[in-house]
Amino acid sequence: MSENLQVELKNIFLKLEGNEIFKNFSLRFSSKGISIILGPNGSGKTILTKIMKGIVNIDKGKVLIKKKNDIGYAPQQVVFLRRNVFDNIAFPLRVKGKRESYVKQRVNYLLTEFNIFDKKSFSARSLSAGNAQFISFIRSIVDDPNILILDEPCSNLDEIHRKKVELYLKRNKKKKKIIMITHDFLQAKRLADEIILIEKGKFLVKYNKQKFLKNEKNIIKDFFS
């Protein structure tokens, strides 16, 4: 793995329940900025994020990630502990043994910054789908990770909360590697530094933003035909 790369998949193979998900799949992400992964349902996008996070183990190949303990992750299916919003956001910090004074300062700062402080004592599992997804995103950034992996982080958000998430990503993309799945082409155009297309577990092509925008209509037409 070269020095300027943070995430790279090399010749990975994976079967789940007898189904071949990836066969000799390779992909190198840019070292910084936002990489958007696009693809139809069933193309392997979500499983790819789980592989990078270490939730799913591959059968063969290499997953090369700098500082594997420095990954923020917001899954498509949000899972909360049976605790309140504050404690769910604080969980990654407490697992890493951070001082409680720092935990309180950091979590309260984020709750205030994202204008959701009033929900800190709510049961996390009682939240609406939109609020749950928003809290899941905040939890993914609580320890200021160098690598951020997001699976459809805005699919249930209203415009106000979506803009807050996108603003954070834009402000931080120069100092982080952000890998994000979305079905929203407009969001991809707003955020992406590179756009990666996959289908049926196969890497198709990678574009920088300028090339994608220049050929957008043909790319979308070819991709979905």
GROMACS .gro file of C-alpha atoms in nm:
model
  225
    1MET     CA    1   0.000   0.000   0.000
    2SER     CA    2   0.153   0.329  -0.109
    3GLU     CA    3   0.203   0.607   0.144
    4ASN     CA    4  -0.062   0.836  -0.005
    5LEU     CA    5  -0.341   0.576   0.012
    6GLN     CA    6  -0.558   0.502   0.315
    7VAL     CA    7  -0.802   0.242   0.182
    8GLU     CA    8  -0.734  -0.021  -0.081
    9LEU     CA    9  -0.903  -0.352  -0.170
   10LYS     CA   10  -0.690  -0.603  -0.357
   11ASN     CA   11  -0.827  -0.909  -0.538
   12ILE     CA   12  -1.100  -0.983  -0.287
   13PHE     CA   13  -1.329  -1.285  -0.306
   14LEU     CA   14  -1.645  -1.332  -0.102
   15LYS     CA   15  -1.931  -1.580  -0.098
   16LEU     CA   16  -2.228  -1.546   0.134
   17GLU     CA   17  -2.481  -1.829   0.169
   18GLY     CA   18  -2.347  -1.983  -0.150
   19ASN     CA   19  -2.382  -1.662  -0.352
   20GLU     CA   20  -2.072  -1.509  -0.506
   21ILE     CA   21  -2.065  -1.142  -0.400
   22PHE     CA   22  -1.713  -1.043  -0.509
   23LYS     CA   23  -1.473  -1.223  -0.739
   24ASN     CA   24  -1.124  -1.080  -0.776
   25PHE     CA   25  -1.252  -0.731  -0.689
   26SER     CA   26  -0.996  -0.453  -0.656
   27LEU     CA   27  -1.041  -0.084  -0.579
   28ARG     CA   28  -0.813   0.198  -0.469
   29PHE     CA   29  -0.959   0.508  -0.309
   30SER     CA   30  -0.802   0.852  -0.320
   31SER     CA   31  -0.622   0.939   0.004
   32LYS     CA   32  -0.841   1.237   0.097
   33GLY     CA   33  -1.172   1.387  -0.010
   34ILE     CA   34  -1.510   1.226  -0.071
   35SER     CA   35  -1.550   0.908  -0.273
   36ILE     CA   36  -1.910   0.831  -0.369
   37ILE     CA   37  -2.001   0.471  -0.458
   38LEU     CA   38  -2.298   0.434  -0.691
   39GLY     CA   39  -2.463   0.119  -0.812
   40PRO     CA   40  -2.800  -0.057  -0.847
   41ASN     CA   41  -2.955  -0.247  -0.557
   42GLY     CA   42  -2.777  -0.578  -0.514
   43SER     CA   43  -2.447  -0.455  -0.654
   44GLY     CA   44  -2.262  -0.517  -0.326
   45LYS     CA   45  -2.227  -0.159  -0.202
   46THR     CA   46  -2.339  -0.217   0.157
   47ILE     CA   47  -2.136  -0.537   0.192
   48LEU     CA   48  -1.835  -0.345   0.064
   49THR     CA   49  -1.868  -0.094   0.349
   50LYS     CA   50  -1.896  -0.381   0.599
   51ILE     CA   51  -1.581  -0.538   0.459
   52MET     CA   52  -1.391  -0.211   0.497
   53LYS     CA   53  -1.519  -0.170   0.853
   54GLY     CA   54  -1.424  -0.529   0.936
   55ILE     CA   55  -1.778  -0.650   1.003
   56VAL     CA   56  -1.767  -0.901   0.715
   57ASN     CA   57  -1.457  -1.113   0.656
   58ILE     CA   58  -1.354  -1.189   0.299
   59ASP     CA   59  -1.265  -1.538   0.175
   60LYS     CA   60  -0.952  -1.430  -0.007
   61GLY     CA   61  -0.763  -1.113  -0.095
   62LYS     CA   62  -0.642  -0.812   0.102
   63VAL     CA   63  -0.815  -0.519   0.269
   64LEU     CA   64  -0.550  -0.255   0.330
   65ILE     CA   65  -0.652   0.025   0.563
   66LYS     CA   66  -0.430   0.261   0.756
   67LYS     CA   67  -0.518   0.277   1.124
   68LYS     CA   68  -0.807   0.030   1.127
   69ASN     CA   69  -0.906   0.153   1.472
   70ASP     CA   70  -0.959   0.503   1.330
   71ILE     CA   71  -1.273   0.441   1.122
   72GLY     CA   72  -1.605   0.615   1.176
   73TYR     CA   73  -1.897   0.413   1.042
   74ALA     CA   74  -2.265   0.489   0.993
   75PRO     CA   75  -2.452   0.182   0.861
   76GLN     CA   76  -2.768   0.190   0.655
   77GLN     CA   77  -2.950  -0.008   0.923
   78VAL     CA   78  -2.906   0.189   1.243
   79VAL     CA   79  -2.838  -0.011   1.561
   80PHE     CA   80  -2.855   0.151   1.904
   81LEU     CA   81  -2.780   0.032   2.254
   82ARG     CA   82  -3.069   0.031   2.504
   83ARG     CA   83  -2.954   0.370   2.630
   84ASN     CA   84  -3.029   0.734   2.571
   85VAL     CA   85  -2.903   0.945   2.283
   86PHE     CA   86  -2.610   1.086   2.481
   87ASP     CA   87  -2.480   0.744   2.585
   88ASN     CA   88  -2.513   0.602   2.234
   89ILE     CA   89  -2.308   0.886   2.087
   90ALA     CA   90  -2.057   0.856   2.371
   91PHE     CA   91  -2.011   0.481   2.329
   92PRO     CA   92  -1.713   0.488   2.082
   93LEU     CA   93  -1.525   0.725   2.311
   94ARG     CA   94  -1.586   0.515   2.621
   95VAL     CA   95  -1.478   0.199   2.438
   96LYS     CA   96  -1.146   0.372   2.366
   97GLY     CA   97  -1.109   0.462   2.732
   98LYS     CA   98  -1.144   0.839   2.700
   99ARG     CA   99  -1.183   1.038   3.019
  100GLU     CA  100  -1.545   1.100   3.115
  101SER     CA  101  -1.485   1.475   3.132
  102TYR     CA  102  -1.373   1.469   2.769
  103VAL     CA  103  -1.663   1.243   2.672
  104LYS     CA  104  -1.917   1.487   2.816
  105GLN     CA  105  -1.748   1.786   2.656
  106ARG     CA  106  -1.724   1.626   2.312
  107VAL     CA  107  -2.075   1.480   2.300
  108ASN     CA  108  -2.239   1.797   2.432
  109TYR     CA  109  -2.045   1.999   2.176
  110LEU     CA  110  -2.173   1.784   1.888
  111LEU     CA  111  -2.530   1.782   2.018
  112THR     CA  112  -2.518   2.160   2.028
  113GLU     CA  113  -2.337   2.196   1.695
  114PHE     CA  114  -2.597   1.981   1.519
  115ASN     CA  115  -2.886   2.144   1.707
  116ILE     CA  116  -3.017   1.828   1.866
  117PHE     CA  117  -2.919   1.888   2.230
  118ASP     CA  118  -3.282   1.868   2.339
  119LYS     CA  119  -3.287   1.497   2.253
  120LYS     CA  120  -2.982   1.396   2.459
  121SER     CA  121  -3.192   1.216   2.722
  122PHE     CA  122  -3.433   1.050   2.481
  123SER     CA  123  -3.427   0.673   2.443
  124ALA     CA  124  -3.229   0.622   2.122
  125ARG     CA  125  -3.446   0.330   2.017
  126SER     CA  126  -3.762   0.543   2.037
  127LEU     CA  127  -3.642   0.797   1.780
  128SER     CA  128  -3.799   0.846   1.439
  129ALA     CA  129  -3.611   0.698   1.142
  130GLY     CA  130  -3.479   1.041   1.048
  131ASN     CA  131  -3.358   1.134   1.397
  132ALA     CA  132  -3.206   0.788   1.443
  133GLN     CA  133  -3.008   0.823   1.123
  134PHE     CA  134  -2.894   1.171   1.220
  135ILE     CA  135  -2.775   1.049   1.563
  136SER     CA  136  -2.600   0.755   1.396
  137PHE     CA  137  -2.407   0.998   1.178
  138ILE     CA  138  -2.309   1.210   1.481
  139ARG     CA  139  -2.191   0.893   1.658
  140SER     CA  140  -1.974   0.806   1.358
  141ILE     CA  141  -1.780   1.134   1.390
  142VAL     CA  142  -1.766   1.160   1.769
  143ASP     CA  143  -1.399   1.055   1.791
  144ASP     CA  144  -1.303   1.261   1.485
  145PRO     CA  145  -1.192   0.961   1.276
  146ASN     CA  146  -0.944   0.991   0.992
  147ILE     CA  147  -1.155   0.756   0.776
  148LEU     CA  148  -1.533   0.790   0.757
  149ILE     CA  149  -1.751   0.524   0.593
  150LEU     CA  150  -2.117   0.616   0.540
  151ASP     CA  151  -2.388   0.393   0.395
  152GLU     CA  152  -2.682   0.606   0.273
  153PRO     CA  153  -2.644   0.850   0.566
  154CYS     CA  154  -2.912   1.090   0.439
  155SER     CA  155  -3.180   0.856   0.305
  156ASN     CA  156  -3.426   0.936   0.588
  157LEU     CA  157  -3.324   1.294   0.659
  158ASP     CA  158  -3.524   1.607   0.588
  159GLU     CA  159  -3.358   1.890   0.399
  160ILE     CA  160  -3.241   2.073   0.710
  161HIS     CA  161  -3.059   1.772   0.855
  162ARG     CA  162  -2.926   1.663   0.515
  163LYS     CA  163  -2.767   2.004   0.470
  164LYS     CA  164  -2.604   1.979   0.813
  165VAL     CA  165  -2.448   1.644   0.723
  166GLU     CA  166  -2.332   1.766   0.383
  167LEU     CA  167  -2.184   2.083   0.532
  168TYR     CA  168  -1.982   1.878   0.780
  169LEU     CA  169  -1.852   1.655   0.499
  170LYS     CA  170  -1.753   1.949   0.282
  171ARG     CA  171  -1.575   2.122   0.569
  172ASN     CA  172  -1.379   1.812   0.667
  173LYS     CA  173  -1.302   1.640   0.339
  174LYS     CA  174  -0.952   1.785   0.310
  175LYS     CA  175  -0.839   1.622   0.633
  176LYS     CA  176  -1.031   1.294   0.611
  177LYS     CA  177  -1.097   1.009   0.374
  178ILE     CA  178  -1.475   0.989   0.333
  179ILE     CA  179  -1.632   0.692   0.154
  180MET     CA  180  -2.005   0.722   0.104
  181ILE     CA  181  -2.286   0.528  -0.061
  182THR     CA  182  -2.583   0.714  -0.200
  183HIS     CA  183  -2.858   0.661  -0.458
  184ASP     CA  184  -2.893   1.037  -0.495
  185PHE     CA  185  -2.712   1.155  -0.810
  186LEU     CA  186  -2.766   1.519  -0.714
  187GLN     CA  187  -2.600   1.456  -0.379
  188ALA     CA  188  -2.315   1.276  -0.552
  189LYS     CA  189  -2.264   1.576  -0.778
  190ARG     CA  190  -2.267   1.814  -0.481
  191LEU     CA  191  -2.019   1.621  -0.269
  192ALA     CA  192  -1.800   1.386  -0.467
  193ASP     CA  193  -1.434   1.431  -0.548
  194GLU     CA  194  -1.446   1.093  -0.718
  195ILE     CA  195  -1.740   0.878  -0.823
  196ILE     CA  196  -1.710   0.499  -0.838
  197LEU     CA  197  -1.958   0.281  -1.024
  198ILE     CA  198  -2.003  -0.085  -0.932
  199GLU     CA  199  -2.254  -0.347  -1.047
  200LYS     CA  200  -2.310  -0.708  -0.941
  201GLY     CA  201  -1.993  -0.707  -0.733
  202LYS     CA  202  -1.777  -0.575  -1.014
  203PHE     CA  203  -1.586  -0.250  -1.027
  204LEU     CA  204  -1.689  -0.072  -1.347
  205VAL     CA  205  -1.518   0.266  -1.356
  206LYS     CA  206  -1.393   0.556  -1.144
  207TYR     CA  207  -1.433   0.921  -1.242
  208ASN     CA  208  -1.308   1.241  -1.093
  209LYS     CA  209  -1.584   1.495  -1.048
  210GLN     CA  210  -1.494   1.704  -1.353
  211LYS     CA  211  -1.501   1.406  -1.588
  212PHE     CA  212  -1.825   1.279  -1.440
  213LEU     CA  213  -2.002   1.612  -1.481
  214LYS     CA  214  -1.873   1.650  -1.835
  215ASN     CA  215  -2.011   1.309  -1.937
  216GLU     CA  216  -2.294   1.283  -1.688
  217LYS     CA  217  -2.583   1.212  -1.926
  218ASN     CA  218  -2.401   0.941  -2.118
  219ILE     CA  219  -2.267   0.782  -1.800
  220ILE     CA  220  -2.610   0.763  -1.638
  221LYS     CA  221  -2.770   0.637  -1.958
  222ASP     CA  222  -2.508   0.364  -2.006
  223PHE     CA  223  -2.506   0.268  -1.641
  224PHE     CA  224  -2.879   0.213  -1.610
  225SER     CA  225  -2.944   0.071  -1.956
   0.00000   0.00000   0.00000
